[in-house]
Tab-separated table of C-alpha atoms in Angstrom:
chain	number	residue	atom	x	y	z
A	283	UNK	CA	-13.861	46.453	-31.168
A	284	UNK	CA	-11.172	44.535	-28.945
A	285	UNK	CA	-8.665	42.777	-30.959
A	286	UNK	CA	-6.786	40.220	-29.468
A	287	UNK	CA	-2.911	39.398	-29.703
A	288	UNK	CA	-1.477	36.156	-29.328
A	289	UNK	CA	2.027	35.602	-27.813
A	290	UNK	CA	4.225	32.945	-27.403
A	291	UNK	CA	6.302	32.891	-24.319
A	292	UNK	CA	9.388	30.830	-23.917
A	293	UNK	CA	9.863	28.974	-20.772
A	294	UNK	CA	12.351	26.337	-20.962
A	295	UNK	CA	11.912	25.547	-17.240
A	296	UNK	CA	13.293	21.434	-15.884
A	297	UNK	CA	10.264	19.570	-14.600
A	298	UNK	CA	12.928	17.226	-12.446
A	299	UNK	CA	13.650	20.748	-10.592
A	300	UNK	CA	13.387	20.112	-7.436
A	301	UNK	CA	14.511	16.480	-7.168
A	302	UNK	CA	17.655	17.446	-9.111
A	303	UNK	CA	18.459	20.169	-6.843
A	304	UNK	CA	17.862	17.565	-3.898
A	305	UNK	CA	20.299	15.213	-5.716
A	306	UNK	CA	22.667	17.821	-6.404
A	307	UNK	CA	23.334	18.876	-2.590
A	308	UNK	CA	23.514	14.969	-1.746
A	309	UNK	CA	26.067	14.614	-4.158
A	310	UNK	CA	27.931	17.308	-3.506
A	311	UNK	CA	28.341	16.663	0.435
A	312	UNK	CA	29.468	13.564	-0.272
A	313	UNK	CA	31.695	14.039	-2.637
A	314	UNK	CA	33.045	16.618	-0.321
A	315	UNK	CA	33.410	13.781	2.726
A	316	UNK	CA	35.104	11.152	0.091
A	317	UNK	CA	31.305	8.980	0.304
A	318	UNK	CA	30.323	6.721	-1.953
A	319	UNK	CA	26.898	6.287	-2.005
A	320	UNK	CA	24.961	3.484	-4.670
A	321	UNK	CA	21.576	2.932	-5.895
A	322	UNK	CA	20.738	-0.625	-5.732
A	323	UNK	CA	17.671	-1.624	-7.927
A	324	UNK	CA	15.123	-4.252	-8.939
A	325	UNK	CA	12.304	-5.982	-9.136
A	326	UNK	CA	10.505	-6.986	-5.082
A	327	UNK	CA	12.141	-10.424	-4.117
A	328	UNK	CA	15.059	-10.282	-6.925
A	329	UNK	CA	17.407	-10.894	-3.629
A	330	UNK	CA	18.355	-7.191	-3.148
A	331	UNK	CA	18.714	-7.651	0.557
A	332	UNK	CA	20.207	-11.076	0.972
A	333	UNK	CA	22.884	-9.215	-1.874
A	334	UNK	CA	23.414	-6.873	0.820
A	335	UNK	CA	23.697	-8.948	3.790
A	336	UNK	CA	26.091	-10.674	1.853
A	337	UNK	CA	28.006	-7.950	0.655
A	338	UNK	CA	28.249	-5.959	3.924
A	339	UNK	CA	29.536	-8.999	5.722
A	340	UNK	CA	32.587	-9.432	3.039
A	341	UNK	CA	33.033	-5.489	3.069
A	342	UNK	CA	33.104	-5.346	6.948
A	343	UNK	CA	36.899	-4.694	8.037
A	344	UNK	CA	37.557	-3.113	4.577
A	345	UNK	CA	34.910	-0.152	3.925
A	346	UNK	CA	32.376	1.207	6.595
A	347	UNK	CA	29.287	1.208	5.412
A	348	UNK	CA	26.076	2.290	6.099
A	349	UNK	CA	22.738	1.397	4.431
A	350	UNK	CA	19.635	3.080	3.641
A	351	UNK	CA	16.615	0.809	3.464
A	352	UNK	CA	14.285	2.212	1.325
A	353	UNK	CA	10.119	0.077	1.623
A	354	UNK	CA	6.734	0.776	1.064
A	355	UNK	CA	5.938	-0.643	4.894
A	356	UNK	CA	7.881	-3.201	7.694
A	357	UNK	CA	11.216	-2.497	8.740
A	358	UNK	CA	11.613	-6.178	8.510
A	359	UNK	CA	14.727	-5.672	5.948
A	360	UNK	CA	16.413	-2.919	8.181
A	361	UNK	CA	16.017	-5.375	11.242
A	362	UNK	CA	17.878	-8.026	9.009
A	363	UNK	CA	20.750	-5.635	7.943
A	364	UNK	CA	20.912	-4.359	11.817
A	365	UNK	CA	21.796	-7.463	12.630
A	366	UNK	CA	25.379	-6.904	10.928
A	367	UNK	CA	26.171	-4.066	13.347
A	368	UNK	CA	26.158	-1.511	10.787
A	369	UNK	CA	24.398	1.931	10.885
A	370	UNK	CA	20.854	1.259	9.140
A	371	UNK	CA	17.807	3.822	8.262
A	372	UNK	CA	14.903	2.585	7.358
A	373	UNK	CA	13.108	4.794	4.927
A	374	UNK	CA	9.141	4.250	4.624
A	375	UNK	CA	7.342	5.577	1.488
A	376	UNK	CA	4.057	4.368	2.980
A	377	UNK	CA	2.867	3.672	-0.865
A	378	UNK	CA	5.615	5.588	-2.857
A	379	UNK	CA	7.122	3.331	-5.309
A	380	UNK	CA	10.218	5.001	-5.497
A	381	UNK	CA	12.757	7.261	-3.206
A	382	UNK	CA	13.260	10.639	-3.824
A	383	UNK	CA	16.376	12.867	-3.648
A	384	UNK	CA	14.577	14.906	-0.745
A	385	UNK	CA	14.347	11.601	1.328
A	386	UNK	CA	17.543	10.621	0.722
A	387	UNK	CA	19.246	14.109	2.065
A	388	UNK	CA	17.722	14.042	5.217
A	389	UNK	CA	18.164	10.491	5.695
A	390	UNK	CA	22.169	10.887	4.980
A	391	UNK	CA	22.457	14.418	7.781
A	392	UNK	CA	20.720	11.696	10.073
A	393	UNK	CA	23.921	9.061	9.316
A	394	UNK	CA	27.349	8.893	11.144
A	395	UNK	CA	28.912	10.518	8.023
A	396	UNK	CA	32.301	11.107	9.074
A	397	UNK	CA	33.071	7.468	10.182
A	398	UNK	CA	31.748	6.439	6.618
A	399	UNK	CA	33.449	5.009	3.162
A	400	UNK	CA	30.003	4.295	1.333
A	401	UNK	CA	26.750	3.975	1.785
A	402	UNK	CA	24.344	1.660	-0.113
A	403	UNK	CA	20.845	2.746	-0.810
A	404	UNK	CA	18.461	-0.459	-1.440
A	405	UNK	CA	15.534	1.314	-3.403
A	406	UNK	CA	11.834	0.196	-3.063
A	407	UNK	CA	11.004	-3.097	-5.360
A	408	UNK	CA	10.033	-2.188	-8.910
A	409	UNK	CA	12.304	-1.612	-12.367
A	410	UNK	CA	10.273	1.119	-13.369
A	411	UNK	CA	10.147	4.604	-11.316
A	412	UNK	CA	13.358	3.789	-9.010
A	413	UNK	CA	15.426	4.239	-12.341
A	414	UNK	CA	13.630	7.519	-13.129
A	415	UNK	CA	14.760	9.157	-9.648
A	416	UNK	CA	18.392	10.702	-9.310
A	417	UNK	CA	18.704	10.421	-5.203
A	418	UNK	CA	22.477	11.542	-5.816
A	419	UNK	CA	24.037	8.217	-6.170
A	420	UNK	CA	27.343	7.957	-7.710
A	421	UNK	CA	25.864	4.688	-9.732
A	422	UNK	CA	22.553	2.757	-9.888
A	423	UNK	CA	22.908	-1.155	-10.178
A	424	UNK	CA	20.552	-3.272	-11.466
A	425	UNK	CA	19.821	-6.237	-9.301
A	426	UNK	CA	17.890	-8.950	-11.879
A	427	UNK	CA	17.456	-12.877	-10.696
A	428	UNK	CA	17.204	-15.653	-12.931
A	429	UNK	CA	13.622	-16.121	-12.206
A	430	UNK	CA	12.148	-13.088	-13.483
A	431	UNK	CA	12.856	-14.222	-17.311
A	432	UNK	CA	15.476	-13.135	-19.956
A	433	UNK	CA	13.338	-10.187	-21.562
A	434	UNK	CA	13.725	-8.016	-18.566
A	435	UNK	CA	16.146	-5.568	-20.250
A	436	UNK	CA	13.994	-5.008	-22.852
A	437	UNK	CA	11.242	-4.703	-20.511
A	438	UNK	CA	12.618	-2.145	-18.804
A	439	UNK	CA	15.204	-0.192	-20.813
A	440	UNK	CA	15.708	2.719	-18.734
A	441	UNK	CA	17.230	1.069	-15.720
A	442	UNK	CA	19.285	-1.175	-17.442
A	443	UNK	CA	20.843	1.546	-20.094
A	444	UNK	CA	21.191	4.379	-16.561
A	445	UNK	CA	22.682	1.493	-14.464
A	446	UNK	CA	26.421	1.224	-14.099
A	447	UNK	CA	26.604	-2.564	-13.627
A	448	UNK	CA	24.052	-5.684	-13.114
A	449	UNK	CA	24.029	-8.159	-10.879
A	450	UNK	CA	22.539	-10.880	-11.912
A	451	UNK	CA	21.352	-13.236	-8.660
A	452	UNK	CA	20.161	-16.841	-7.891
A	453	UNK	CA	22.554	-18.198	-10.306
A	454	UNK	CA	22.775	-21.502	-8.226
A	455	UNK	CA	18.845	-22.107	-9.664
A	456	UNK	CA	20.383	-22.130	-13.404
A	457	UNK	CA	20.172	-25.891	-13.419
A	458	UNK	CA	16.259	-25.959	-11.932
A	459	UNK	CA	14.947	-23.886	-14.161
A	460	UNK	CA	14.354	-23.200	-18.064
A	461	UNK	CA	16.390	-20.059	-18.052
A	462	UNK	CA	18.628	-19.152	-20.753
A	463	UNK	CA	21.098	-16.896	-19.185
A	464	UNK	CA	23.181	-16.415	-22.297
A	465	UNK	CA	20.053	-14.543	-23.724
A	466	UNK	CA	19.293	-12.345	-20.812
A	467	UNK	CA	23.438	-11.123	-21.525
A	468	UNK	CA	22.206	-10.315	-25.386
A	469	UNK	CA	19.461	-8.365	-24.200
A	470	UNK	CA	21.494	-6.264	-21.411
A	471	UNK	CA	24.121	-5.638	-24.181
A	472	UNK	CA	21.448	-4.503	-26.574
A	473	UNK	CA	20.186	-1.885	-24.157
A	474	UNK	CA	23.476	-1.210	-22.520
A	475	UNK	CA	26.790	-2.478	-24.570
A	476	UNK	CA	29.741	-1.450	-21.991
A	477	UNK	CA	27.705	-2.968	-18.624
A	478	UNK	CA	29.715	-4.945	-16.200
A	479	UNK	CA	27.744	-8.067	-15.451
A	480	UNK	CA	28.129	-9.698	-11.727
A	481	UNK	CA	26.654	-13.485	-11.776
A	482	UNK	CA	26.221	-14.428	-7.978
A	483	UNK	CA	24.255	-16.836	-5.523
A	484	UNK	CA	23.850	-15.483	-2.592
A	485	UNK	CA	23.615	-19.604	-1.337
A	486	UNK	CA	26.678	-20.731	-2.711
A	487	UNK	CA	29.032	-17.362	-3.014
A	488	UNK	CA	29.729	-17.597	-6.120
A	489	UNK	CA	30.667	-15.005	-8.407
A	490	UNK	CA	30.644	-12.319	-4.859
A	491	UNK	CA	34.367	-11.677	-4.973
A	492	UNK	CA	34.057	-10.060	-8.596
A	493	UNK	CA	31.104	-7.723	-7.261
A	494	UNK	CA	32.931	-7.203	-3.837
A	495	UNK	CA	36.018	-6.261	-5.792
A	496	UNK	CA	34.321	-4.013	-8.016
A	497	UNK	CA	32.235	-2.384	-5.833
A	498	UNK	CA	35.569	-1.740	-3.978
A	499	UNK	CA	37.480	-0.457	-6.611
A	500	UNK	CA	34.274	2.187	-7.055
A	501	UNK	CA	35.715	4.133	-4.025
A	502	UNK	CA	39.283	4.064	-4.609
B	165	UNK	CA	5.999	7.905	-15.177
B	166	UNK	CA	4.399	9.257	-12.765
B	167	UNK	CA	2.253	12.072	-14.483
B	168	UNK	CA	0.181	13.170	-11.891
B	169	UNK	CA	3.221	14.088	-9.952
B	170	UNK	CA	4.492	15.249	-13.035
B	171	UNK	CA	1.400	17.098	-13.873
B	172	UNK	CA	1.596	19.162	-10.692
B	173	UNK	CA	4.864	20.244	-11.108
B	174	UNK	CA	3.974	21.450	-14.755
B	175	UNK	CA	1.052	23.208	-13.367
B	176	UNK	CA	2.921	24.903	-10.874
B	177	UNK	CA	5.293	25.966	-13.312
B	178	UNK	CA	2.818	27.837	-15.683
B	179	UNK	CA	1.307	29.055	-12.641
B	180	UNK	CA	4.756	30.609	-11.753
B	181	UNK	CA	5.716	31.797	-15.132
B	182	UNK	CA	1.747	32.992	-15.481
B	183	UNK	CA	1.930	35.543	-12.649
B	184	UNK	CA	5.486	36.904	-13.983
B	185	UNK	CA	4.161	38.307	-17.091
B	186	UNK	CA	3.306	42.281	-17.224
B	187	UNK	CA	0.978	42.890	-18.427
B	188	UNK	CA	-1.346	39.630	-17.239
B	189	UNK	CA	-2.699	37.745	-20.225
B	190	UNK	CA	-6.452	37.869	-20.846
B	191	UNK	CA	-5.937	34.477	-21.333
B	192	UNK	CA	-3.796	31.369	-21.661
B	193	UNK	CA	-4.156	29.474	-24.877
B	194	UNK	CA	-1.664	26.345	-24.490
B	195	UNK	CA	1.250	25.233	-23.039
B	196	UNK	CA	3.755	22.944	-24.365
B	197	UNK	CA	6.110	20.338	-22.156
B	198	UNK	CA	8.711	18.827	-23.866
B	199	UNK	CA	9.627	14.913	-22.675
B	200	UNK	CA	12.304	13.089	-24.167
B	201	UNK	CA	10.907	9.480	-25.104
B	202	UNK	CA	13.103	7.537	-22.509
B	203	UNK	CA	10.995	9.030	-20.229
B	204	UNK	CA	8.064	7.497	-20.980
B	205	UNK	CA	5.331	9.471	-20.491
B	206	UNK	CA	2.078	8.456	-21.649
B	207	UNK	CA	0.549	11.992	-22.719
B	208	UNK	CA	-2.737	10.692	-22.395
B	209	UNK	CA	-1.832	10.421	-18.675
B	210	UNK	CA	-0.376	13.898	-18.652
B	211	UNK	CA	-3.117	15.517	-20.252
B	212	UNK	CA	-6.043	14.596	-18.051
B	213	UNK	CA	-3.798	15.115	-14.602
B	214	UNK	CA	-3.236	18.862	-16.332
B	215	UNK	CA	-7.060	19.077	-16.459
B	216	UNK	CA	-8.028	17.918	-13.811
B	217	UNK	CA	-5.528	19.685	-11.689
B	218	UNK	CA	-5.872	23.090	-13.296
B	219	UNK	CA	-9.640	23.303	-12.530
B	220	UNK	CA	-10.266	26.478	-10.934
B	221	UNK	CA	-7.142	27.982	-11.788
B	222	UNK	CA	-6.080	30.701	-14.081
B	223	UNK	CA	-4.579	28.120	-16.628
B	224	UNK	CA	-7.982	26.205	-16.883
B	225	UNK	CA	-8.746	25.383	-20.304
B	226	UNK	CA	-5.551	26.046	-21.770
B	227	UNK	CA	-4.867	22.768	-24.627
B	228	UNK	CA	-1.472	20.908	-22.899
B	229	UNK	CA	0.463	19.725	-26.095
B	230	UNK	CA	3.337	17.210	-25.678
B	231	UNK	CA	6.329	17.113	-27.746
B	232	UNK	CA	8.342	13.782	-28.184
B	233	UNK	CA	12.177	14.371	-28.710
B	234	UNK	CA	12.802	10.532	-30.125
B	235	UNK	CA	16.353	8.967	-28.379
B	236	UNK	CA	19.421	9.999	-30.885
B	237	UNK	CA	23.199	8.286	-29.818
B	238	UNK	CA	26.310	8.618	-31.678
B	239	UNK	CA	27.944	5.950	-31.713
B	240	UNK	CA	31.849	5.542	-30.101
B	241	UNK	CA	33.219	2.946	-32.575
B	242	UNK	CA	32.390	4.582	-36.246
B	243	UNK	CA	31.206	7.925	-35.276
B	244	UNK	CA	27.294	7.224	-36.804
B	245	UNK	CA	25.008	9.885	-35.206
B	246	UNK	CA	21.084	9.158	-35.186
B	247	UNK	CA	17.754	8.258	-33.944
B	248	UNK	CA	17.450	4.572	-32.316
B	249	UNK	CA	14.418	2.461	-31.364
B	250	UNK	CA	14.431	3.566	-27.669
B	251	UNK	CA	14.467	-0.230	-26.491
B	252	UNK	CA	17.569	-0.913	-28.577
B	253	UNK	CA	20.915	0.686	-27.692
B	254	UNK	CA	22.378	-0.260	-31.071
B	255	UNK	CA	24.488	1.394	-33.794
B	256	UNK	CA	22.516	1.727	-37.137
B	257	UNK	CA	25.646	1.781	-39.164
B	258	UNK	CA	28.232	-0.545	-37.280
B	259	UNK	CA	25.905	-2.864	-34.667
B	260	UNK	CA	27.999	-1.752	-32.009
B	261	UNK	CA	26.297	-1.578	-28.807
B	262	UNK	CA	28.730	1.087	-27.854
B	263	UNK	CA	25.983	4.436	-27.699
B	264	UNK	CA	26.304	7.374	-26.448
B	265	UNK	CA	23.278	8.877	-25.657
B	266	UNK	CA	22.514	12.547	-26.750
B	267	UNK	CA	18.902	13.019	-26.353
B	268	UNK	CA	16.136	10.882	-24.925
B	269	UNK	CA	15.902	12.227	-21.504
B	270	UNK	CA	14.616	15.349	-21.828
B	271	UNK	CA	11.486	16.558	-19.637
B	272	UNK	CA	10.801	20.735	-19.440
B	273	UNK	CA	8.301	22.855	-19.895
B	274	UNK	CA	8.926	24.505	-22.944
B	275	UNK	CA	6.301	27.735	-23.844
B	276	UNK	CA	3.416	29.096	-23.037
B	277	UNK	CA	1.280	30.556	-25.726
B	278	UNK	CA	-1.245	33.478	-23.993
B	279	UNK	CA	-3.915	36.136	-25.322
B	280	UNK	CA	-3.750	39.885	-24.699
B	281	UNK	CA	-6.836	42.008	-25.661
B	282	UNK	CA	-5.589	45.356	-27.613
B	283	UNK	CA	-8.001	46.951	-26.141
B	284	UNK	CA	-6.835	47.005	-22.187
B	285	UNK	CA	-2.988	47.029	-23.773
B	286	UNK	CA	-4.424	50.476	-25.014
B	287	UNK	CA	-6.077	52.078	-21.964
C-alpha cells in the first residue's frame, strides 16, 4: 500500500522582488551621481502639476531639475512642464494606476543625468497603489487639496504614514468652502506624528517658500 | 492591492521553488503567503487570482492560506512596544504620535506544504 508523507517546506521568498531590486539599482545610481529624486503623490486634480510648475520655476537658477511625468494617457502635463525649459519624460501606463521601479530606471538612463541636482517624479492620480510602489525615491510626498475633505489620512493611511512631508494645496479656497483644515492636521498627525506639513496656493504663493526651502535643504 | 499582480508573482514563486525540490512532490497541498496588514490585501482577492491563475499548472488545487502579521510600533517617547489599529499611528501607553513602525509591511511567501508517496521514495 503507498503511504504518503507530508512535508513542509520553508520558503521565505519577498513578493516585492523584482520591483525592489528595480528600486534598488535606481537608488543606488543616484545616490552615486549626488541625485535627488522625489515621489510626488495624490489624488487626480489635487494640483500636483500646477505644484510643479510652480516649484520648478522658483527652483530654476538654484537646482537643475528634471521631471518625470508619470499618466494613464495625454502628454498634456509633460507639454505644460516643457514649457519651463526643463528636461521632461513623459511616462504612459496606458491603464496602470501606478509607476513601477522598472519604468522609472529606464526612464532616468534616458535623462541628462550628469547635468542634474534632482529629479521629481509626479506619480499617476490615486492615494492608493502609488504609495505601495518603491520607484527608488529618496521621499514620497503627499500632495492633498482642501477640496478632497479632512478624512483623507485616515482614508488612506499608507501614503500618508510612508510619505516624508504633505503638501497641502488650494489653501486660497479655505474661505469658499466648509473645510476644517485644523482637522485634516489631527488626522495626518494621527497616522503620521513627525510629518512636515507645507500649506500652499499655487494662485496666491503662499506658503511656496517653506516647501521650496525644504525641498532644497533635501539635497544639501 | 493589486492581487492579481500579486497573485502571479506568488504563483511564479511556488512554481520556482516547486521544480527545485528532489525528489518532485506527488503533490502540493498548500501554500502560505504572509502579508503584513498595511498592505492591504483583501485575501479573498488573492485567493481566487491564485486559482484562477494556477489552472493547468502543477500547483492547481493546492488551498492558498493567508497570514495577517497585525502593525506593531514602539513608541520613541516612553518606549511602549505593541500592536496598533493600522489606521491610527498612536501610542497605547503615552498618545504620542511618535511610532516607529516594526511590522505591518510585510508581504512573502512563506512555505509550501507538499505530498511524497513512500512508495516511489522507495523504488
Amino acid at each position: 500500500m503507498t503511504q504518503v508523507t507530508r512535508s513542509e517546506i520553508k520558503v521565505y521568498r519577498d513578493l516585492m522582488g523584482a520591483n525592489a531590486e528595480w528600486a534598488s539599482r535606481s537608488r543606488q545610481m543616484l545616490d552615486e551621481l549626488g541625485i535627488i529624486m522625489i515621489n510626488l503623490i495624490g489624488s487626480p486634480g489635487a494640483g500636483k502639476t500646477t505644484l510643479l510648475e510652480r516649484t520648478i520655476e522658483r527652483l530654476c537658477g538654484r537646482l537643475r531639475v528634471a521631471v518625470l511625468e508619470g499618466d494613464i494617457e495625454t502628454t498634456c502635463d509633460a507639454e505644460r512642464l516643457n514649457a519651463l525649459g526643463i528636461p521632461v519624460s513623459q511616462l504612459l501606463t496606458g491603464g496602470g494606476c501606478h509607476l513601477e521601479a522598472k519604468m522609472i530606471h529606464r526612464a532616468l538612463c534616458d535623462l541628462p543625468l550628469s547635468g542634474l541636482d534632482m529629479v521629481i517624479v509626479e506619480n499617476v492620480g490615486n492615494l492608493v497603489c502609488p504609495a505601495e510602489f518603491d520607484i527608488g525615491e529618496l521621499a514620497k510626498i503627499a500632495v492633498l487639496s482642501v477640496t478632497e475633505g479632512e478624512d483623507k489620512p485616515l482614508k488612506y493611511p499608507l501614503l500618508f504614514h510612508e510619505a516624508r512631508a504633505v503638501v497641502i494645496t488650494k489653501t486660497d479656497l479655505l474661505p469658499h468652502i466648509p473645510y476644517h483644515l485644523p482637522l485634516c492636521l489631527d488626522n495626518l498627525k494621527r497616522v503620521n506624528g513627525a510629518i512636515p506639513v507645507f500649506q500652499v496656493s499655487a494662485v496666491t504663493g503662499t506658503g511656496l517658500e517653506a516647501w521650496i526651502e525644504w525641498l532644497k535643504g533635501l539635497s544639501a | 492591492m493589486h492581487e492579481f499582480g500579486l497573485g502571479e508573482e506568488v504563483v511564479k514563486t511556488v512554481l520556482e521553488e516547486m521544480k527545485r525540490l528532489t525528489p518532485p512532490p506527488r503533490n502540493l497541498r498548500s501554500v502560505r503567503v504572509v502579508v503584513g496588514a498595511l498592505r492591504r490585501v483583501s485575501s479573498e482577492h488573492l485567493r481566487f487570482a491564485y486559482e484562477v491563475l494556477t489552472r493547468d499548472t502543477p500547483a492547481e488545487g493546492a488551498a492558498l492560506e493567508v497570514t495577517t502579521v497585525p502593525v506593531t510600533a514602539l513608541c520613541r517617547d516612553c518606549g511602549w512596544q505593541g500592536e496598533i489599529d493600522e489606521m491610527l499611528f498612536l501610542c497605547q501607553d503615552c498618545g504620542a504620535a511618535n511610532l516607529q513602525t516594526l511590522q505591518g509591511m510585510e508581504l512573502f511567501l512563506d512555505r509550501l506544504e507538499v505530498e511524497y508517496s513512500d512508495a516511489s521514495d522507495s523504488e
